[in-house]
Amino acid sequence: MGDPYASSFANANGAGAKAGKTRNIVEKMEESGKNCVIFYGSQTGTAEDYASRLAKEGKSRYGLETMVADLEEYDFDNLDTFPEDKVAMFVLATYGEGEPTDNAVDFYEFITGEEPSFSNSNDPPLGNLTYVAFGLGNNTYEHYNSMVRNVNKALEKLGAHRVGEAGEGDDGAGTMEEDFLAWKDPMWAALAEKMGLEEREAVYEPIFGIVERDNLTKDSSEVYLGEPNKMHLEGSAKGPFNAHNPYIAPIAESKELFNVKDRNCLHLEVDISGSNLTYQTGDHIAVWPTNPGQEVDDMLDILDLQDKRDAVISVKALEPTAKVPFPTPTTFDAIIRYHLEICAPVSRQFLGTLAAFAPDEDAKTEMIKLGSDKDYFHDKISKYHYNISRTLSVVSGGKKWPSVPFSAFIEGLNKLQPRYYSISSSSLVQPKKISITAVVENQLIPGRSDAFKGVATNYLLALKQKQNGDANPEPFGLTYELMGPRNKYDGIHVPVHVRHSNFKLPSDPSKPIILIGPGTGVAPMRGFVQERVKQAESGENVGKTILFFGCRKRTEDFMYESEWEEYKKVLGDKFELVTAFSREGAKKVYVQHRLKERAKEINELLQNKAYIYVCGDAANMAREVNTVLGQIIAKERGVSETKGEEIVKNMRAANQYQEDVW
Ligand code: FAD
């Protein structure tokens, strides 16, 4: 007999959850009594989180019967039968170069296709559909919020009726959460009017039930201590390894790339030979991090769960359309350490939800104020990069919060997300070993006594320290369960999967390439240069390869300095490294300045069909490179700047100009 409390997530890929499940959303809503579905297209979990929040709010404030739906799990050819008295919401993130997120690809292609074919021949096809839409984007990318814009356009064209504005959140400006909050209230008001909904006082209604399993201990074999799925629990993890099923990969080698105190950049070699994982040069590897011990302790502490950290619980969805985001039975410790994004920025809306459970009246008043006053929230919380446990502690003056239902955290915090890294090796050179080049996040925040530290990169730093002889590594005072659940990561292992990308060398190696990769943006460029070295060694005719690299100082953070010299020995004149050290002279010099200095040559290379690649900082560098290229083309070809910009745009469209930016 299976565990009656176990969630269906226990199977890898959630396969159990999907078995026999309908892909017909209209049917699904009918059978589960829902009148509002919130679809999400999510890559890093934020869109999914917003979808859940809309579902909760719709239910608690307006009495809607809501459900959240992964776009990937439904078909859309029967959207034309969507009942008039129900509403569909679309929360859609735009990924990379204006692409849909992985789970939204099929939906996007269908709905924006020439003539989506629906089950009936209504005219217009979606005349019955009422919808609302919110997009998550980043204005530093050329195709800002193109998902929500294009889907909205397509739905309008098909005759659907939007309620409220099609909202747009901007991660580039750092205002995503505020944009979402500012969008949703007028949307709710408009929807309430349209559907005749009455607003009521929102009370917290759990979506997940927590059941203590007194008959089990953390040593019971069926208890998940952080294992991502059943195969991992049973010690038989096998492929396919993917975003639901990581490979626990040995780290073959790790080292530091910087020569400066308190700034770290890691080079790791991840061995995938024991798996059927493959990669191509230019792909991304995802690292599944573990939260730092101190943060896990602080979270348990503020919730007064220290004594119960190893108590075994099952988490059960209280309604049929909700999904428990991790396998159970498990422990509080495992949930907090392996499954929840406890260090992330705090959602202002979530604080409003938690106010009802504050330990005293002052804390409650403060939480309500933080939840409703954007500027106050900024001044007290987000300015300092406080996470949830720190926020609760600051608000209550250190008093514990034992009354908050734990389910609120499962619902209100994001799932702990894998972090992506641009693979810095060539698959031609080392098909079974993936290199990572990662700068460790460690920032001083004015007004905060301790530094802010990134989750995944400090975890990787601890692994590197352990591998290099430190038995109890504590990077910047942090400790990690490096051995993983049941010591399954013993011997320096890290859970990973590979994500294929479109950032690819031209298939013809004789084409010239211009690589622009300052800082860790050099990662995929290293892979590209390695690949060309290998091709040259095999007697292929390799085109000119020019790499623009920038960092602060030659002596501090000049990554792979000696490697470039080795590559030069093989490639000779075919390879050139152009450096920009921003903190060496009186004036700051960046890669885009170097590009300008070489305007004539860059233009000639582009006219000879050179491919150009940009990797790294999306907010400033990639934008400026884009502008500078337009200017170079304008000047060298004697055309207007507008024409120069247009040529750059066309190069992008033709894949001659590729970006891998974050
Ligand atoms: P996190 O803990 O995720 O923090 C990251 C940032 O989030 C912080 O700097 C801060 O701005 C914000 N943040 C987090 N918590 C809070 C809080 N409580 N309050 C306010 N702000 C907060 N990085 C590389 O070094 N090398 C690469 O090759 C590379 N390639 C990438 C490729 C892709 C496609 C993408 C999407 C990203 C890539 N990155 C790369 C970035 C990488 O994925 C991680 O984002 C980075 O390493 C930081 O991860 P972390 O877990 O250490 O930091």
XYZ file of C-alpha atoms and ligand atoms in Angstrom:
715
model
C 0.000 0.000 0.000
C 1.224 3.472 -0.789
C 1.430 6.212 1.744
C -2.063 7.775 1.927
C -0.555 11.181 2.707
C 2.226 11.058 0.158
C 1.933 13.638 -2.557
C 1.859 12.538 -6.138
C 5.028 14.545 -6.644
C 6.876 11.538 -5.321
C 7.286 10.183 -8.813
C 9.994 11.694 -10.954
C 8.578 14.194 -13.444
C 5.387 14.240 -11.420
C 4.397 11.366 -13.672
C 1.969 9.982 -11.140
C 0.180 13.304 -10.949
C -0.330 13.308 -14.662
C -1.464 9.767 -15.199
C -4.995 9.702 -16.489
C -5.358 13.440 -16.028
C -7.412 15.397 -18.475
C -5.738 17.944 -20.707
C -9.074 19.608 -21.286
C -9.238 22.703 -19.113
C -12.952 23.249 -19.620
C -13.663 19.730 -18.442
C -11.232 20.054 -15.573
C -12.876 23.250 -14.325
C -16.304 21.739 -14.697
C -15.487 18.610 -12.741
C -13.677 20.476 -9.962
C -16.273 23.263 -9.720
C -13.926 26.096 -10.706
C -14.847 29.351 -12.352
C -11.405 30.960 -12.567
C -8.236 29.410 -13.931
C -4.866 31.078 -13.648
C -2.446 29.781 -16.250
C 1.225 30.448 -15.780
C 4.236 30.418 -18.084
C 7.139 30.396 -15.677
C 10.865 29.760 -15.891
C 12.228 30.759 -12.520
C 9.094 30.357 -10.427
C 8.009 34.002 -10.128
C 5.140 33.773 -12.615
C 4.015 30.587 -10.919
C 4.122 32.355 -7.571
C 2.062 35.274 -8.894
C -0.446 32.821 -10.318
C -0.842 31.179 -6.902
C -1.252 34.551 -5.286
C -3.994 35.520 -7.709
C -5.688 32.215 -7.013
C -5.584 32.771 -3.284
C -6.730 36.343 -3.493
C -9.526 35.533 -5.917
C -10.803 32.942 -3.508
C -10.390 34.744 -0.222
C -11.384 38.267 -1.347
C -13.947 37.552 -4.019
C -15.164 34.028 -3.380
C -14.048 32.845 -6.813
C -13.427 29.134 -7.199
C -9.872 29.385 -8.465
C -7.294 26.964 -9.759
C -3.720 27.387 -10.939
C -2.665 25.619 -14.126
C 0.675 24.941 -15.744
C 0.269 25.840 -19.437
C 2.165 22.709 -20.348
C -0.473 20.467 -18.853
C -3.396 21.529 -21.043
C -4.449 21.696 -24.674
C -5.997 24.827 -26.065
C -7.989 23.770 -29.087
C -11.133 23.797 -26.958
C -10.595 27.239 -25.479
C -13.497 28.264 -27.711
C -15.815 26.272 -25.444
C -14.688 28.180 -22.360
C -17.891 29.203 -20.571
C -18.843 32.851 -20.691
C -19.369 33.113 -16.936
C -15.846 31.955 -16.096
C -12.522 33.733 -16.393
C -9.042 32.708 -17.532
C -5.987 34.541 -16.280
C -2.602 34.418 -17.984
C 0.555 35.159 -16.045
C 3.331 34.971 -18.579
C 7.043 35.457 -18.196
C 9.166 36.327 -21.209
C 12.422 34.457 -21.299
C 15.719 35.448 -22.914
C 15.327 36.845 -26.400
C 11.582 37.322 -26.224
C 10.954 33.605 -25.990
C 8.208 31.810 -24.143
C 9.233 29.926 -21.036
C 9.788 26.194 -21.556
C 6.339 25.297 -20.234
C 4.584 27.848 -22.462
C 6.100 26.995 -25.835
C 3.216 24.863 -27.145
C 0.542 27.261 -25.930
C 2.366 30.216 -27.423
C 2.836 28.576 -30.777
C -0.786 27.542 -30.856
C -2.365 30.822 -29.846
C -0.118 33.084 -31.919
C -0.158 30.724 -34.898
C -1.567 31.846 -38.250
C -4.927 30.228 -37.717
C -5.255 28.313 -34.480
C -7.657 25.500 -35.095
C -10.401 25.257 -32.485
C -12.908 22.518 -31.880
C -15.895 24.603 -33.039
C -16.348 27.127 -35.754
C -17.456 30.058 -33.609
C -17.022 33.482 -35.056
C -15.014 35.008 -33.552
C -13.460 31.829 -32.156
C -12.906 33.103 -28.620
C -15.899 35.414 -28.364
C -16.905 33.675 -25.119
C -13.576 33.982 -23.397
C -13.070 36.533 -20.640
C -9.435 36.896 -19.651
C -6.945 38.966 -17.735
C -3.215 39.085 -18.423
C -0.021 39.996 -16.657
C 3.493 39.705 -18.065
C 6.846 39.397 -16.378
C 9.673 40.904 -18.368
C 12.873 42.841 -18.236
C 13.187 46.163 -20.031
C 16.880 45.611 -20.627
C 15.968 43.004 -23.201
C 15.003 43.998 -26.666
C 11.755 42.036 -26.685
C 10.400 43.448 -23.453
C 7.392 41.479 -22.231
C 6.818 40.124 -25.704
C 5.005 37.075 -24.363
C 2.160 38.941 -22.724
C 2.039 41.476 -25.544
C 1.826 38.874 -28.278
C -0.564 36.596 -26.418
C -2.786 39.545 -25.590
C -2.798 40.607 -29.224
C -3.586 37.091 -30.353
C -6.433 36.697 -27.859
C -7.923 40.034 -28.873
C -7.680 39.052 -32.509
C -9.535 35.851 -31.722
C -12.323 37.874 -30.158
C -11.632 37.265 -26.454
C -12.526 39.997 -23.956
C -9.850 41.279 -21.675
C -10.766 42.705 -18.291
C -8.452 45.427 -16.975
C -5.102 46.292 -18.481
C -2.636 43.719 -19.753
C -0.129 44.352 -16.946
C 3.628 44.403 -17.375
C 6.165 43.823 -14.617
C 9.731 44.973 -15.109
C 12.529 43.041 -13.511
C 15.067 45.305 -15.201
C 13.865 48.282 -13.181
C 13.613 46.077 -10.082
C 9.901 46.856 -9.801
C 8.353 43.494 -10.653
C 6.549 43.011 -7.364
C 5.301 46.597 -7.223
C 4.172 46.483 -10.849
C 2.227 43.337 -10.068
C 0.601 44.850 -6.995
C -0.247 48.059 -8.842
C -1.816 46.077 -11.687
C -3.872 43.614 -9.710
C -6.108 45.931 -7.657
C -7.741 47.747 -10.584
C -7.938 44.407 -12.374
C -9.829 42.860 -9.450
C -12.171 45.856 -9.283
C -12.942 45.572 -12.998
C -13.392 41.823 -12.772
C -15.641 42.100 -9.724
C -17.848 44.477 -11.662
C -17.919 42.348 -14.759
C -18.662 39.107 -12.918
C -20.815 40.649 -10.204
C -18.444 39.545 -7.441
C -18.716 40.919 -3.954
C -15.605 41.748 -2.078
C -15.326 40.353 1.427
C -12.728 40.514 4.125
C -9.894 38.231 3.133
C -9.145 35.543 5.649
C -6.336 33.087 5.282
C -7.554 29.769 3.960
C -4.880 27.113 3.672
C -4.415 25.302 0.388
C -2.236 22.675 1.998
C -2.908 20.645 5.096
C -0.023 19.606 7.331
C -0.368 16.257 9.038
C 2.120 15.199 11.688
C 3.238 11.622 11.203
C 3.994 10.437 14.699
C 4.607 6.891 13.530
C 7.526 7.998 11.376
C 10.949 9.403 12.207
C 13.510 11.006 10.001
C 15.230 7.659 9.776
C 12.183 5.930 8.303
C 13.014 4.874 4.785
C 9.949 6.495 3.221
C 10.705 9.932 4.622
C 12.145 12.462 2.196
C 15.040 14.356 3.718
C 15.603 16.555 0.678
C 15.615 13.954 -2.074
C 13.948 15.543 -5.085
C 11.816 12.544 -6.032
C 11.104 8.904 -5.347
C 13.935 7.503 -7.443
C 16.381 9.573 -5.460
C 14.769 8.442 -2.216
C 15.131 4.831 -3.215
C 18.695 5.371 -4.323
C 17.967 4.464 -7.916
C 18.059 7.841 -9.629
C 18.337 7.388 -13.326
C 17.760 9.537 -16.363
C 16.371 11.327 -18.113
C 17.823 14.001 -15.893
C 15.964 17.257 -16.277
C 14.295 20.113 -14.445
C 12.320 17.578 -12.364
C 15.079 15.090 -11.825
C 18.615 16.338 -11.188
C 21.749 14.286 -11.619
C 23.879 14.195 -8.476
C 27.143 14.930 -10.240
C 30.632 14.627 -8.825
C 32.668 17.817 -8.959
C 35.918 16.650 -10.522
C 37.851 19.787 -9.771
C 37.292 23.246 -8.357
C 39.450 26.314 -8.035
C 39.465 30.033 -7.430
C 39.923 32.338 -10.396
C 40.425 35.680 -8.635
C 43.494 36.913 -6.757
C 41.782 39.258 -4.372
C 40.496 39.000 -0.827
C 36.724 38.734 -0.311
C 35.826 38.570 -3.979
C 35.544 35.072 -5.335
C 35.023 33.547 -8.703
C 34.772 29.796 -8.954
C 35.804 27.472 -11.690
C 34.201 24.044 -11.334
C 34.433 20.925 -13.436
C 31.218 18.917 -13.141
C 31.590 15.291 -14.188
C 28.563 14.006 -16.095
C 30.147 10.775 -17.293
C 28.033 8.672 -14.921
C 24.831 10.004 -16.468
C 23.280 10.129 -19.897
C 23.399 13.918 -19.812
C 24.840 15.607 -22.849
C 25.555 19.217 -23.670
C 26.540 21.400 -26.544
C 28.904 24.323 -26.374
C 26.876 27.384 -25.366
C 24.288 25.479 -23.279
C 23.429 26.203 -19.644
C 23.855 24.021 -16.612
C 21.427 24.346 -13.711
C 22.706 23.944 -10.170
C 20.242 22.903 -7.470
C 21.378 24.707 -4.347
C 20.859 24.026 -0.664
C 20.021 26.835 1.767
C 22.721 27.806 4.277
C 22.449 26.238 7.746
C 22.201 29.560 9.553
C 19.253 30.656 7.436
C 17.513 27.320 7.989
C 18.064 27.705 11.730
C 16.829 31.314 11.736
C 13.682 30.312 9.906
C 12.956 27.399 12.240
C 13.723 29.616 15.182
C 11.437 32.509 14.299
C 8.583 30.047 13.723
C 9.396 28.312 16.987
C 9.967 25.052 15.165
C 13.516 24.340 16.341
C 12.393 21.451 18.515
C 10.299 20.037 15.734
C 12.797 20.399 12.939
C 13.019 16.652 12.419
C 9.352 15.901 13.055
C 7.881 14.057 10.098
C 4.954 15.652 8.316
C 2.879 14.996 5.261
C 1.636 17.888 3.224
C -1.599 17.344 1.449
C -3.337 19.531 -1.084
C -6.715 20.455 0.345
C -8.216 20.868 -3.034
C -7.810 18.760 -6.121
C -6.159 21.298 -8.385
C -3.371 22.321 -5.988
C 0.010 20.616 -6.145
C 2.366 20.143 -3.235
C 5.666 21.531 -4.502
C 7.871 18.816 -2.985
C 7.591 15.151 -2.096
C 6.345 14.090 1.313
C 6.379 12.694 4.014
C 9.265 14.926 4.926
C 10.543 17.110 7.759
C 10.365 20.836 8.462
C 14.137 20.927 8.206
C 14.163 19.320 4.763
C 11.423 21.575 3.412
C 13.200 24.713 4.559
C 16.675 23.565 3.555
C 15.959 22.043 0.153
C 12.648 23.279 -1.142
C 11.798 26.855 -0.196
C 13.420 30.064 -1.371
C 13.837 31.379 2.191
C 16.600 33.878 1.392
C 14.850 35.680 -1.451
C 13.344 39.168 -1.398
C 10.157 39.312 0.639
C 6.817 39.847 -1.039
C 4.980 42.837 0.377
C 1.654 41.161 -0.264
C 2.762 38.121 1.740
C 3.473 40.305 4.767
C -0.124 41.489 4.640
C -1.245 37.851 4.758
C 0.977 37.087 7.742
C -0.227 40.097 9.749
C -3.136 38.114 11.182
C -0.678 35.746 12.864
C 1.630 38.313 14.437
C 2.728 37.595 18.016
C 1.392 40.922 19.332
C -0.633 43.968 18.327
C 2.397 46.124 17.553
C 3.800 43.531 15.192
C 0.410 43.149 13.571
C 0.057 46.889 12.988
C 3.569 47.000 11.583
C 2.889 44.106 9.215
C -0.278 45.758 7.927
C 1.630 48.966 7.346
C 4.458 47.173 5.556
C 1.948 45.288 3.453
C 0.122 48.403 2.348
C 2.766 51.123 2.165
C 5.240 50.640 -0.644
C 7.703 53.324 0.447
C 7.634 52.273 4.083
C 8.277 48.692 3.022
C 11.232 49.826 0.933
C 12.750 51.836 3.769
C 12.339 49.144 6.400
C 12.813 45.887 4.523
C 13.784 45.735 0.888
C 16.497 48.367 1.122
C 18.406 45.998 3.420
C 17.803 42.864 1.343
C 16.103 41.235 4.310
C 14.640 37.810 3.739
C 11.499 36.453 5.366
C 12.901 35.269 8.699
C 14.888 38.448 9.147
C 11.825 40.519 8.315
C 9.663 38.710 10.850
C 12.353 39.106 13.450
C 12.795 42.824 12.754
C 9.044 43.401 12.905
C 8.507 41.561 16.193
C 11.740 42.648 17.849
C 12.910 39.033 17.899
C 9.673 37.565 19.316
C 8.786 34.222 17.770
C 5.825 33.706 15.452
C 4.420 30.317 16.520
C 0.885 30.984 15.268
C 1.600 31.249 11.559
C 0.350 28.093 9.852
C 3.324 26.461 8.169
C 1.187 25.992 5.066
C 1.306 29.772 4.582
C 5.041 29.515 3.904
C 4.630 26.654 1.468
C 2.086 28.771 -0.366
C 3.733 32.160 0.081
C 7.390 31.410 -0.642
C 8.785 30.339 -3.988
C 10.115 26.892 -4.571
C 13.895 26.890 -4.238
C 15.020 27.351 -7.829
C 17.962 25.899 -9.658
C 20.444 28.579 -10.739
C 21.651 28.611 -14.330
C 25.245 28.971 -15.475
C 26.539 29.441 -19.002
C 28.716 26.422 -19.587
C 32.314 27.544 -19.939
C 33.726 24.494 -21.696
C 33.436 23.080 -25.196
C 31.586 19.803 -25.648
C 33.976 18.982 -28.476
C 36.885 19.152 -26.051
C 35.275 17.605 -22.960
C 31.888 16.064 -23.729
C 31.534 14.518 -20.275
C 32.770 17.383 -18.159
C 30.974 20.678 -17.805
C 32.829 23.767 -16.672
C 31.141 26.446 -14.593
C 32.500 29.945 -14.049
C 30.587 31.633 -11.260
C 31.222 34.794 -9.337
C 30.243 34.503 -5.668
C 27.459 36.866 -4.566
C 28.611 38.728 -1.498
C 27.496 42.329 -1.248
C 27.822 44.970 1.409
C 24.511 46.723 1.933
C 24.599 50.200 3.496
C 22.946 50.141 6.900
C 23.110 46.368 7.280
C 25.680 44.851 9.594
C 26.342 41.610 7.726
C 26.955 41.158 4.011
C 24.189 39.904 1.747
C 25.159 36.499 0.369
C 23.801 34.621 -2.628
C 22.423 31.129 -2.057
C 23.870 28.997 -4.836
C 27.239 30.640 -5.254
C 28.130 30.424 -1.569
C 27.014 26.809 -1.558
C 29.359 26.176 -4.490
C 32.112 28.070 -2.698
C 31.688 25.793 0.339
C 31.924 22.748 -1.937
C 35.077 24.138 -3.476
C 36.604 24.810 -0.057
C 35.789 21.292 1.068
C 37.247 19.764 -2.048
C 40.406 21.738 -1.527
C 41.017 20.433 1.965
C 38.793 22.370 4.346
C 36.939 19.732 6.384
C 34.357 22.213 7.698
C 34.054 24.992 5.203
C 32.314 28.165 6.323
C 32.417 30.681 3.515
C 31.645 34.079 5.052
C 30.396 32.310 8.165
C 27.897 30.110 6.325
C 27.650 26.360 6.680
C 25.861 23.928 4.386
C 24.715 20.319 4.494
C 27.258 19.456 1.832
C 26.664 15.743 2.257
C 23.073 16.178 1.144
C 20.092 14.116 2.286
C 21.243 10.828 3.833
C 24.805 11.705 2.854
C 23.924 11.065 -0.756
C 26.113 13.914 -1.987
C 29.132 12.695 -0.088
C 32.433 13.039 -1.899
C 31.739 16.528 -3.345
C 28.629 16.150 -5.444
C 26.187 18.734 -6.717
C 22.693 18.203 -8.180
C 22.500 19.517 -11.746
C 20.643 19.351 -15.016
C 21.382 20.792 -18.439
C 19.289 23.292 -20.353
C 19.866 23.607 -24.052
C 20.219 27.119 -25.413
C 20.267 28.852 -28.778
C 23.591 30.522 -28.112
C 25.572 28.649 -30.706
C 28.664 29.007 -32.854
C 28.110 29.199 -36.623
C 28.142 25.700 -38.088
C 30.898 26.787 -40.457
C 34.072 27.202 -38.364
C 35.692 29.407 -40.974
C 33.230 32.222 -40.238
C 34.772 35.020 -38.197
C 33.348 35.567 -34.709
C 33.386 38.543 -32.374
C 32.971 37.579 -28.727
C 32.083 40.142 -26.089
C 32.201 38.694 -22.608
C 33.303 40.837 -19.688
C 33.369 39.362 -16.185
C 31.588 36.019 -15.942
C 30.208 36.818 -19.384
C 33.426 35.245 -20.546
C 32.073 31.815 -19.545
C 30.563 30.643 -22.854
C 33.261 32.511 -24.777
C 35.853 30.271 -23.173
C 33.856 27.316 -24.499
C 33.752 28.858 -27.961
C 37.493 29.556 -28.063
C 38.262 26.056 -26.768
C 36.124 24.660 -29.544
C 37.949 26.637 -32.205
C 41.312 25.533 -30.814
C 40.197 21.932 -31.086
C 38.923 22.484 -34.626
C 42.223 24.105 -35.630
C 44.130 21.204 -34.109
C 42.028 18.836 -36.202
C 43.110 20.705 -39.315
C 39.960 22.709 -39.890
C 40.082 26.192 -41.292
C 39.118 28.394 -38.377
C 37.976 31.968 -38.900
C 39.143 35.046 -37.036
C 38.117 34.893 -33.384
C 38.279 38.148 -31.486
C 37.405 38.215 -27.791
C 36.657 41.396 -25.868
C 37.119 40.745 -22.174
C 36.840 43.206 -19.336
C 37.379 43.166 -15.583
C 38.554 45.504 -12.838
C 42.295 44.875 -12.724
C 44.719 42.633 -14.528
C 46.192 41.518 -11.202
C 42.848 40.798 -9.496
C 40.153 39.336 -11.676
C 41.639 38.613 -15.088
C 40.030 35.208 -15.499
C 41.798 32.452 -17.404
C 44.719 34.781 -18.184
C 47.239 32.028 -18.835
C 44.749 29.902 -20.793
C 44.283 32.590 -23.416
C 48.015 32.494 -24.060
C 47.852 28.748 -24.654
C 44.958 29.144 -27.070
C 46.870 31.852 -28.883
C 49.741 29.444 -29.425
C 47.452 27.166 -31.416
C 45.293 29.745 -33.165
C 48.036 32.320 -33.835
C 46.736 35.344 -35.726
C 43.310 33.786 -35.844
C 42.796 34.649 -32.179
C 42.962 38.006 -30.546
C 42.151 38.972 -26.985
C 41.246 42.607 -26.394
C 41.149 43.589 -22.722
C 39.496 46.445 -20.871
C 40.528 46.966 -17.243
C 38.078 49.335 -15.670
C 40.021 50.238 -12.538
C 43.557 50.620 -13.754
C 43.635 54.068 -15.284
C 42.126 57.377 -14.295
C 39.243 56.752 -16.657
C 37.076 53.645 -16.557
C 37.469 51.568 -19.680
C 34.860 48.967 -20.611
C 34.536 46.511 -23.472
C 32.242 48.838 -25.396
C 35.016 51.482 -25.466
C 37.397 48.930 -26.893
C 34.829 47.999 -29.503
C 34.627 51.627 -30.562
C 38.391 51.878 -30.847
C 38.292 48.958 -33.265
C 35.332 50.281 -35.213
C 36.825 49.874 -38.665
C 37.831 46.263 -38.131
C 34.572 45.326 -36.433
C 32.603 46.736 -39.318
C 34.734 44.861 -41.845
C 34.314 41.632 -39.944
C 30.554 42.124 -39.823
C 30.496 42.820 -43.533
C 32.343 39.528 -43.926
C 29.432 37.889 -42.136
C 31.103 37.624 -38.753
C 28.855 36.365 -35.989
C 28.754 38.457 -32.860
C 28.129 37.102 -29.352
C 27.434 39.028 -26.172
C 27.290 37.453 -22.731
C 26.957 38.789 -19.185
C 25.293 41.821 -17.675
C 21.958 42.500 -19.351
C 21.225 45.791 -17.612
C 24.165 47.883 -18.752
C 26.822 46.158 -20.782
C 24.677 44.306 -23.312
C 22.591 47.402 -23.942
C 25.585 49.597 -24.465
C 27.237 47.097 -26.763
C 24.069 47.092 -28.819
C 24.097 50.897 -29.065
C 27.807 51.077 -29.829
C 27.468 48.540 -32.620
C 24.740 50.622 -34.221
C 27.004 53.672 -33.995
C 29.984 51.808 -35.449
C 27.955 50.609 -38.403
C 26.495 54.074 -38.982
C 29.873 55.760 -38.936
C 31.813 53.218 -40.934
C 29.145 52.745 -43.587
C 28.175 56.385 -43.751
C 24.535 55.752 -42.893
C 22.276 57.345 -40.282
C 22.254 56.089 -36.696
C 18.687 54.939 -37.192
C 19.810 52.863 -40.138
C 22.717 51.544 -38.027
C 20.251 50.446 -35.356
C 18.092 48.807 -37.952
C 21.044 46.829 -39.313
C 21.814 45.630 -35.766
C 18.183 44.585 -35.363
C 18.330 42.621 -38.575
C 21.522 40.938 -37.462
C 19.701 39.807 -34.341
C 16.771 38.539 -36.313
C 19.133 36.569 -38.551
C 20.937 35.086 -35.541
C 24.131 36.782 -36.613
C 23.982 38.664 -33.292
C 23.339 36.431 -30.288
C 23.011 37.257 -26.625
C 23.284 35.194 -23.466
C 22.608 37.752 -20.798
C 21.193 37.789 -17.299
P 20.785 34.621 -5.155
O 20.610 34.258 -3.746
O 19.905 34.024 -6.144
O 20.734 36.195 -5.297
C 20.860 36.782 -6.583
C 20.400 38.223 -6.569
O 19.017 38.287 -6.232
C 21.083 39.106 -5.543
O 22.269 39.651 -6.025
C 20.045 40.162 -5.301
O 20.106 41.119 -6.317
C 18.745 39.401 -5.431
N 18.305 38.959 -4.096
C 18.350 37.709 -3.588
N 17.850 37.699 -2.339
C 17.479 38.956 -2.059
C 16.879 39.580 -0.922
N 16.568 38.915 0.182
N 16.602 40.895 -0.998
C 16.908 41.599 -2.119
N 17.489 41.066 -3.214
C 17.770 39.768 -3.179
N 26.310 33.689 -13.092
C 27.635 33.453 -13.138
O 28.369 33.777 -12.192
N 28.212 32.826 -14.216
C 27.489 32.435 -15.286
O 28.037 31.864 -16.227
C 26.075 32.684 -15.265
N 25.299 32.320 -16.306
C 23.958 32.557 -16.263
C 23.169 32.167 -17.334
C 21.805 32.381 -17.313
C 20.957 31.949 -18.474
C 21.225 32.990 -16.180
C 19.739 33.221 -16.115
C 22.001 33.384 -15.113
C 23.371 33.167 -15.139
N 24.164 33.527 -14.056
C 25.524 33.309 -14.115
C 23.583 34.059 -12.794
C 23.305 32.872 -11.848
O 22.244 32.085 -12.364
C 22.871 33.297 -10.439
O 21.839 34.225 -10.527
C 23.977 33.907 -9.633
O 25.062 33.017 -9.540
C 23.525 34.268 -8.220
O 22.992 33.117 -7.605
P 22.939 32.988 -6.019
O 22.012 31.893 -5.684
O 24.302 32.943 -5.443
O 22.304 34.372 -5.590
